[in-house]
Short mmCIF file of C-alpha atoms in Angstrom, two decimals:
data_model
loop_
_atom_site.label_atom_id
_atom_site.label_comp_id
_atom_site.label_asym_id
_atom_site.label_seq_id
_atom_site.Cartn_x
_atom_site.Cartn_y
_atom_site.Cartn_z
CA MET A 9 0.00 0.00 0.00
CA LYS A 10 1.02 3.60 -0.54
CA SER A 11 1.95 5.39 2.70
CA ASN A 12 0.59 8.89 1.93
CA LEU A 13 -3.10 7.96 1.77
CA TYR A 14 -5.89 7.83 4.35
CA LYS A 15 -6.63 4.38 5.77
CA ILE A 16 -9.16 2.74 8.05
CA GLN A 17 -8.61 -0.36 10.15
CA VAL A 18 -10.66 -3.44 9.27
CA LYS A 19 -11.95 -5.50 12.18
CA GLU A 20 -12.66 -9.20 11.85
CA LYS A 21 -16.45 -8.84 11.70
CA ASP A 22 -16.53 -5.70 9.53
CA SER A 23 -18.14 -6.00 6.11
CA ILE A 24 -17.29 -3.77 3.17
CA SER A 25 -20.92 -2.60 3.05
CA ASP A 26 -20.91 -1.68 6.76
CA ILE A 27 -17.67 0.27 6.41
CA ALA A 28 -19.02 2.20 3.41
CA THR A 29 -22.28 2.95 5.26
CA ASP A 30 -20.40 4.15 8.34
CA LEU A 31 -18.27 6.49 6.25
CA GLY A 32 -21.20 7.69 4.16
CA ILE A 33 -19.73 6.72 0.77
CA ALA A 34 -21.00 4.33 -1.88
CA VAL A 35 -19.68 0.77 -1.81
CA THR A 36 -18.54 1.10 -5.43
CA ALA A 37 -16.66 4.32 -4.57
CA LEU A 38 -14.89 2.60 -1.67
CA ILE A 39 -13.94 -0.40 -3.84
CA ASP A 40 -12.74 1.73 -6.74
CA PHE A 41 -10.61 4.00 -4.53
CA HIS A 42 -9.06 1.19 -2.49
CA ASN A 43 -8.32 -1.01 -5.49
CA SER A 44 -6.88 1.90 -7.49
CA ASN A 45 -4.39 2.65 -4.71
CA SER A 46 -3.36 -0.84 -3.61
CA GLN A 47 -1.72 -3.95 -5.01
CA PRO A 48 -3.83 -6.72 -6.66
CA HIS A 49 -3.32 -9.10 -3.73
CA GLU A 50 -4.86 -6.43 -1.45
CA TRP A 51 -7.93 -5.70 -3.57
CA ILE A 52 -11.55 -5.92 -2.47
CA ARG A 53 -12.99 -8.85 -4.39
CA LYS A 54 -16.16 -8.94 -6.46
CA ASP A 55 -17.98 -10.79 -3.65
CA LEU A 56 -17.05 -7.87 -1.29
CA THR A 57 -14.49 -9.86 0.67
CA ILE A 58 -10.79 -9.23 1.27
CA ALA A 59 -7.83 -11.48 1.94
CA PRO A 60 -7.14 -12.22 5.64
CA TRP A 61 -3.80 -10.37 5.48
CA VAL A 62 -5.50 -7.08 4.52
CA LYS A 63 -5.90 -5.20 7.82
CA GLU A 64 -6.81 -1.74 6.48
CA LEU A 65 -8.60 -0.11 3.56
CA ILE A 66 -7.50 2.99 1.68
CA ILE A 67 -10.21 5.68 1.73
CA PRO A 68 -10.58 9.01 -0.13
CA ASP A 69 -10.45 11.19 3.01
CA ALA A 70 -9.88 10.87 6.75
CA ALA A 71 -12.57 8.72 8.39
CA GLU A 72 -13.62 11.53 10.73
CA ASN A 73 -14.01 13.92 7.79
CA LEU A 74 -16.11 11.42 5.83
CA ARG A 75 -18.34 10.81 8.85
CA LYS A 76 -18.70 14.56 9.40
CA ILE A 77 -19.77 15.05 5.78
CA LYS A 78 -22.22 12.16 6.15
CA ASN A 79 -23.78 13.73 9.25
CA LEU A 80 -24.07 17.09 7.51
CA ARG A 81 -25.66 15.41 4.50
CA GLU A 82 -28.21 13.63 6.68
CA SER A 83 -29.01 16.70 8.77
CA LYS A 84 -32.39 18.31 8.14
CA ASP A 85 -31.07 21.75 9.07
CA ILE A 86 -27.83 21.93 7.07
CA VAL A 87 -26.91 21.38 3.42
CA HIS A 88 -23.22 20.85 2.65
CA LEU A 89 -22.82 21.13 -1.11
CA VAL A 90 -19.24 20.62 -2.27
CA GLN A 91 -17.71 20.22 -5.70
CA LYS A 92 -17.00 16.70 -6.87
CA GLU A 93 -15.60 15.19 -10.03
CA VAL A 94 -18.45 14.94 -12.52
CA LYS A 95 -18.90 13.47 -15.96
CA ALA A 96 -22.23 14.41 -17.50
CA ARG A 97 -24.10 15.45 -20.62
CA TYR A 98 -26.50 18.39 -20.63
CA LYS A 99 -29.17 19.73 -22.96
CA ILE A 100 -29.52 23.51 -22.92
CA VAL A 101 -32.53 25.31 -24.40
CA GLN A 102 -32.17 29.07 -24.83
CA LYS A 103 -35.13 31.30 -25.74
CA ILE A 104 -34.90 35.00 -26.54
CA ASP A 105 -37.78 37.38 -27.24
CA MET A 106 -37.40 41.13 -27.74
CA GLN A 107 -40.61 43.15 -28.11
CA ILE A 108 -40.97 46.75 -29.22
CA SER A 109 -44.38 48.45 -29.21
CA GLY A 110 -46.19 45.12 -29.10
CA SER A 111 -44.25 43.53 -31.97
CA SER A 112 -41.77 40.70 -31.48
CA MET A 113 -38.57 41.88 -33.16
CA ILE A 114 -36.40 38.91 -32.14
CA ASP A 115 -37.92 35.56 -31.28
CA SER A 116 -35.58 32.56 -31.22
CA GLU A 117 -35.03 29.15 -29.66
CA THR A 118 -31.66 27.41 -29.64
CA GLU A 119 -30.75 23.91 -28.42
CA ILE A 120 -27.20 23.12 -27.30
CA ILE A 121 -25.69 19.83 -26.12
CA TRP A 122 -22.68 19.98 -23.82
CA ASN A 123 -20.41 17.17 -22.69
CA HIS A 124 -19.06 18.22 -19.30
CA ASN A 125 -16.13 16.57 -17.53
CA LYS A 126 -15.11 18.10 -14.18
CA THR A 127 -11.84 16.79 -12.74
CA LYS A 128 -9.69 17.64 -9.73
CA LYS A 129 -5.93 18.11 -9.99
CA GLU A 130 -3.83 19.18 -7.00
CA ASN A 131 -6.95 20.41 -5.16
CA ILE A 132 -8.08 22.54 -8.11
CA PHE A 133 -11.20 21.73 -10.13
CA TYR A 134 -11.20 21.99 -13.91
CA SER A 135 -14.23 21.80 -16.18
CA ASP A 136 -13.74 20.51 -19.71
CA ILE A 137 -16.71 21.46 -21.90
CA ARG A 138 -17.13 20.17 -25.42
CA GLN A 139 -20.05 21.39 -27.46
CA GLU A 140 -21.62 18.38 -29.15
CA SER A 141 -24.26 20.29 -31.11
CA HIS A 142 -25.72 23.78 -31.52
CA GLN A 143 -29.04 24.00 -33.35
CA ILE A 144 -31.20 27.01 -34.05
CA LYS A 145 -34.63 25.46 -33.57
CA TYR A 146 -36.57 28.60 -34.42
CA ILE A 147 -35.89 32.19 -35.44
CA LYS A 148 -37.68 34.74 -37.60
CA SER A 149 -36.73 34.14 -41.22
CA ILE A 150 -35.26 37.61 -41.69
CA TYR A 151 -32.69 36.88 -38.97
CA ARG A 152 -31.88 33.26 -39.81
CA GLN A 153 -28.98 33.99 -42.17
CA PHE A 154 -27.43 36.42 -39.67
CA ALA A 155 -27.92 33.96 -36.77
CA GLU A 156 -26.30 31.12 -38.72
CA TYR A 157 -23.40 33.40 -39.58
CA MET A 158 -22.98 34.40 -35.93
CA GLN A 159 -23.12 30.71 -35.03
CA LYS A 160 -19.92 30.21 -37.04
CA LEU A 161 -18.24 32.90 -34.96
CA ASN A 162 -18.86 30.83 -31.83
CA LYS A 163 -16.66 27.99 -33.09
CA PRO A 164 -13.68 28.99 -30.87
CA LEU A 165 -15.90 28.36 -27.82
CA GLU A 166 -16.80 24.78 -28.75
CA HIS A 167 -14.07 23.45 -26.46
CA LEU A 168 -13.20 25.16 -23.20
CA ILE A 169 -11.10 24.09 -20.24
CA LEU A 170 -12.00 26.25 -17.25
CA GLU A 171 -10.28 26.49 -13.89
CA LEU A 172 -12.85 26.95 -11.12
CA PHE A 173 -12.94 28.58 -7.70
CA ASP A 174 -13.95 26.33 -4.80
CA GLU A 175 -17.43 27.90 -4.81
CA GLY A 176 -17.98 27.02 -8.49
CA ASN A 177 -17.33 30.24 -10.40
CA VAL A 178 -14.85 30.48 -13.29
CA LYS A 179 -11.36 31.55 -12.25
CA ALA A 180 -9.37 31.18 -15.49
CA LEU A 181 -9.44 29.81 -19.02
CA SER A 182 -6.76 27.14 -19.29
CA ASN A 183 -6.86 26.64 -23.08
CA GLN A 184 -6.77 30.29 -24.15
CA ASN A 185 -4.12 29.58 -26.80
CA GLU A 186 -6.31 26.90 -28.38
CA VAL A 187 -9.27 29.32 -28.52
CA LYS A 188 -7.11 31.99 -30.16
CA GLU A 189 -5.69 29.54 -32.73
CA ILE A 190 -9.17 28.34 -33.72
CA TRP A 191 -10.26 31.95 -34.18
CA SER A 192 -7.25 32.69 -36.40
CA SER A 193 -8.11 29.72 -38.62
CA LEU A 194 -11.80 30.65 -38.68
CA LYS A 195 -10.96 34.21 -39.70
CA LYS A 196 -9.08 32.90 -42.75
CA GLU A 197 -12.04 30.68 -43.70
CA LEU A 198 -14.51 33.57 -43.42
CA LYS A 199 -12.43 36.11 -45.33
CA PRO A 200 -13.68 35.10 -48.81
CA GLU A 201 -17.30 35.40 -47.61
CA MET A 202 -16.90 38.85 -46.09
CA GLY A 203 -17.04 42.27 -47.61
CA ASN A 204 -15.63 45.49 -46.23
CA THR A 205 -18.67 46.96 -44.48
CA PRO A 206 -18.36 48.65 -41.06
CA GLU A 207 -20.51 45.86 -39.54
CA GLU A 208 -18.19 43.14 -40.83
CA LYS A 209 -15.12 45.04 -39.67
CA ASN A 210 -16.68 45.38 -36.21
CA MET A 211 -17.35 41.63 -36.07
CA ILE A 212 -13.74 40.81 -36.88
CA GLU A 213 -12.39 43.37 -34.42
CA GLY A 214 -14.78 42.02 -31.78
CA GLY A 215 -13.60 38.48 -32.46
CA ASP A 216 -9.94 39.52 -32.19
CA LYS A 217 -10.67 41.07 -28.80
CA ASP A 218 -12.92 38.31 -27.41
CA PHE A 219 -10.81 35.35 -28.52
CA SER A 220 -7.43 36.73 -27.50
CA ASN A 221 -8.72 37.37 -23.95
CA THR A 222 -11.82 35.22 -23.62
CA LEU A 223 -12.32 35.17 -19.85
CA PRO A 224 -14.37 38.43 -19.70
CA LEU A 225 -16.62 37.11 -22.49
CA ILE A 226 -17.28 33.92 -20.51
CA LYS A 227 -17.88 35.73 -17.22
CA ASN A 228 -20.44 38.08 -18.82
CA ASN A 229 -22.28 35.35 -20.74
CA VAL A 230 -25.56 34.38 -19.03
CA LEU A 231 -25.25 30.67 -19.87
CA TYR A 232 -21.75 30.35 -18.36
CA ARG A 233 -22.82 32.39 -15.33
CA LEU A 234 -25.68 29.95 -14.80
CA PHE A 235 -23.61 26.81 -15.32
CA PHE A 236 -20.71 28.02 -13.18
CA ASN A 237 -22.46 29.90 -10.40
CA ASP A 238 -21.18 30.26 -6.84
CA LEU A 239 -23.28 27.52 -5.26
CA PHE A 240 -20.90 25.21 -3.39
CA TYR A 241 -21.28 26.21 0.25
CA GLN A 242 -22.50 24.92 3.56
CA TYR A 243 -26.05 26.25 3.88
CA SER A 244 -27.47 26.59 7.40
CA GLU A 245 -30.43 28.90 6.73
CA LEU A 246 -32.99 26.76 4.91
CA ASP A 247 -36.51 27.49 3.62
CA VAL A 248 -36.15 31.29 3.91
CA PHE A 249 -34.94 33.98 1.53
CA VAL A 250 -31.55 35.39 2.56
CA ASP A 251 -30.26 38.74 1.27
CA LEU A 252 -26.87 38.55 -0.46
CA GLU A 253 -24.39 41.02 -1.93
CA GLN A 254 -25.46 42.99 -5.00
CA GLN A 255 -24.24 41.86 -8.40
CA GLU A 256 -23.75 43.38 -11.85
CA TYR A 257 -25.66 42.40 -14.99
CA ILE A 258 -24.92 43.49 -18.54
CA SER A 259 -28.05 45.07 -20.01
CA GLN A 260 -29.54 43.59 -23.19
CA ILE A 261 -31.54 46.76 -23.84
CA PHE A 262 -29.05 49.54 -23.17
CA ALA A 263 -26.05 48.52 -25.30
CA ALA A 264 -24.04 46.57 -22.70
CA GLU A 265 -24.55 49.10 -19.88
CA LYS A 266 -24.05 47.70 -16.36
CA VAL A 267 -27.10 47.19 -14.14
CA MET A 268 -26.83 46.73 -10.35
CA LEU A 269 -29.05 43.99 -8.98
CA SER A 270 -30.09 43.07 -5.44
CA LYS A 271 -29.91 39.30 -4.77
CA LYS A 272 -31.76 36.83 -2.56
CA ARG A 273 -31.31 33.09 -2.06
CA LYS A 274 -33.54 30.32 -0.73
CA VAL A 275 -32.33 26.76 -0.13
CA LYS A 276 -34.62 23.77 0.38
CA LYS A 277 -33.48 20.23 1.18
CA GLU A 278 -35.43 17.37 -0.38
CA GLY A 279 -33.89 14.12 0.84
CA ASP A 280 -30.65 13.59 -1.12
CA LEU A 281 -31.43 16.63 -3.30
CA VAL A 282 -31.16 20.37 -2.73
CA ARG A 283 -33.19 23.04 -4.50
CA ILE A 284 -31.52 26.46 -4.68
CA LYS A 285 -33.58 29.48 -5.73
CA LEU A 286 -32.00 32.82 -6.59
CA TYR A 287 -33.91 36.04 -7.22
CA TYR A 288 -32.38 39.24 -8.58
CA GLU A 289 -34.02 42.64 -9.01
CA SER A 290 -32.73 45.95 -10.36
CA ASP A 291 -31.90 48.58 -7.75
CA PRO A 292 -33.55 51.89 -8.82
CA LYS A 293 -31.18 53.89 -6.60
CA LYS A 294 -28.07 52.66 -8.42
CA ASN A 295 -29.20 52.62 -12.05
CA GLY A 296 -30.05 56.27 -12.69
CA HIS A 297 -27.72 56.39 -15.71
CA LEU A 298 -30.22 54.24 -17.63
CA ARG A 299 -32.91 56.93 -17.34
CA GLU A 300 -30.60 59.46 -19.01
CA ILE A 301 -29.87 57.07 -21.89
CA TYR A 302 -33.57 56.31 -22.34
CA ASN A 303 -34.63 59.97 -22.36
CA THR A 304 -31.86 60.84 -24.83
CA LYS A 305 -32.17 57.95 -27.29
CA LEU A 306 -35.48 56.11 -26.89
CA LYS A 307 -38.22 58.31 -25.44
CA ASP A 308 -39.03 60.20 -28.66
CA PHE A 309 -39.27 56.93 -30.59
CA LEU A 310 -41.37 54.99 -28.05
CA GLN A 311 -43.51 57.95 -27.01
CA GLU A 312 -43.61 56.67 -23.44
CA ASP A 313 -42.01 57.62 -20.13
CA TYR A 314 -39.12 55.64 -18.72
CA SER A 315 -40.13 52.79 -16.38
CA TYR A 316 -37.13 50.47 -16.13
CA SER A 317 -37.20 47.14 -14.33
CA LEU A 318 -35.25 43.89 -14.39
CA THR A 319 -36.11 40.64 -12.63
CA TRP A 320 -34.12 37.42 -12.81
CA SER A 321 -35.22 34.15 -11.24
CA ILE A 322 -33.09 30.97 -11.17
CA GLU A 323 -33.87 27.56 -9.74
CA TYR A 324 -31.25 24.78 -9.45
CA LEU A 325 -31.64 21.15 -8.47
CA PHE A 326 -28.51 19.37 -7.24
CA GLU A 327 -27.75 15.84 -6.08
CA ILE A 328 -25.93 16.52 -2.82
CA GLN A 329 -23.63 13.51 -2.46
CA GLN A 330 -22.37 13.64 -6.06
CA GLY A 331 -22.29 17.44 -6.21
CA LYS A 332 -23.99 17.15 -9.59
CA MET A 333 -26.41 19.66 -11.12
CA LEU A 334 -29.54 17.87 -12.32
CA SER A 335 -31.35 20.90 -13.74
CA CYS A 336 -31.46 24.67 -13.90
CA HIS A 337 -34.19 27.04 -15.05
CA SER A 338 -33.52 30.76 -15.51
CA LYS A 339 -35.78 33.57 -16.66
CA ILE A 340 -34.76 37.22 -17.12
CA LYS A 341 -37.21 39.98 -17.95
CA GLU A 342 -35.75 43.43 -18.63
CA GLN A 343 -37.82 46.39 -19.76
CA ALA A 344 -37.10 50.05 -20.43
CA SER A 345 -40.83 50.81 -20.57
CA SER A 346 -43.98 48.82 -21.26
CA LYS A 347 -43.29 49.14 -25.00
CA TYR A 348 -39.70 47.87 -24.96
CA CYS A 349 -38.74 44.64 -23.20
CA HIS A 350 -36.31 41.75 -23.55
CA LEU A 351 -36.92 38.20 -22.29
CA THR A 352 -34.21 35.54 -21.92
CA GLU A 353 -34.94 32.00 -20.72
CA HIS A 354 -32.58 29.07 -20.19
CA THR A 355 -33.37 25.48 -19.30
CA ILE A 356 -30.46 23.14 -18.51
CA GLU A 357 -31.20 19.44 -18.05
CA LEU A 358 -29.05 16.38 -17.38
CA ILE A 359 -29.46 13.83 -20.19
#
């Protein structure tokens, strides 16, 4: 056996199942970890027995830590959600609807399939995301050609390796060079199709900026913010809304202006699952700059007074022991006035 791993003594009457239950880990997890870190003659057998000379099992953490996590998991008053290694496949449905004066200007539905592999190396978690498919299920015909063209520009983001903070948010992009190289190749492919209009020049300049330093793009993208939210904590206040620190949101109505949002969280334990609800709302005291933009650029066109609001509701469902997200539903409604609003909805499901 290796000497730098955690071990637990095996008594004569102990069964593998009883040891796993006591530690609060799955039998298969105990077998896999022990057998991966020991010699074949020390392995746990298929019939859950061990050789008489095996006096201890190798476990993934100290026994007291595993038991503490088990007790927290079984507590009705506390939820301890921690990151774990995860291999999963998700379907993402994104819907966007922008309405001006009662008419739907942009109405689209996109379906994305992600293969997600989260691994831990030297106490740091990395998420490897590979986009399996990206389909525009519906969009107004006048925008379809533009949407399909923009879809090509997302090719550098089809494979990302992200370093994560302990709480789940994105810390760094580990394969930035790969993203930049894919963009360089894509730019050469697109050159024969492009003209010399200001719009096309802006797209290329935007791509050069976004794909040479892609982290800000990821952090400001709603889908990545949803998928990699700060959710891995020990929650002790359950079944009530708790006020949290304010956060910024990039407006979809006011040309990428920043909006300050108040934030609340409610956590509910449902057996081995935890449901986490987040609710954001624009703070009228800290978003006065939007009124000035509206009165200058939009009021004469819309013929209506400014009445800005933004609400954002998110609901997650996690499996506690595996630290795995099972689903997420997000809905954002932003309006400058009753005649100008933007709706964004995301549904993420484990498949």
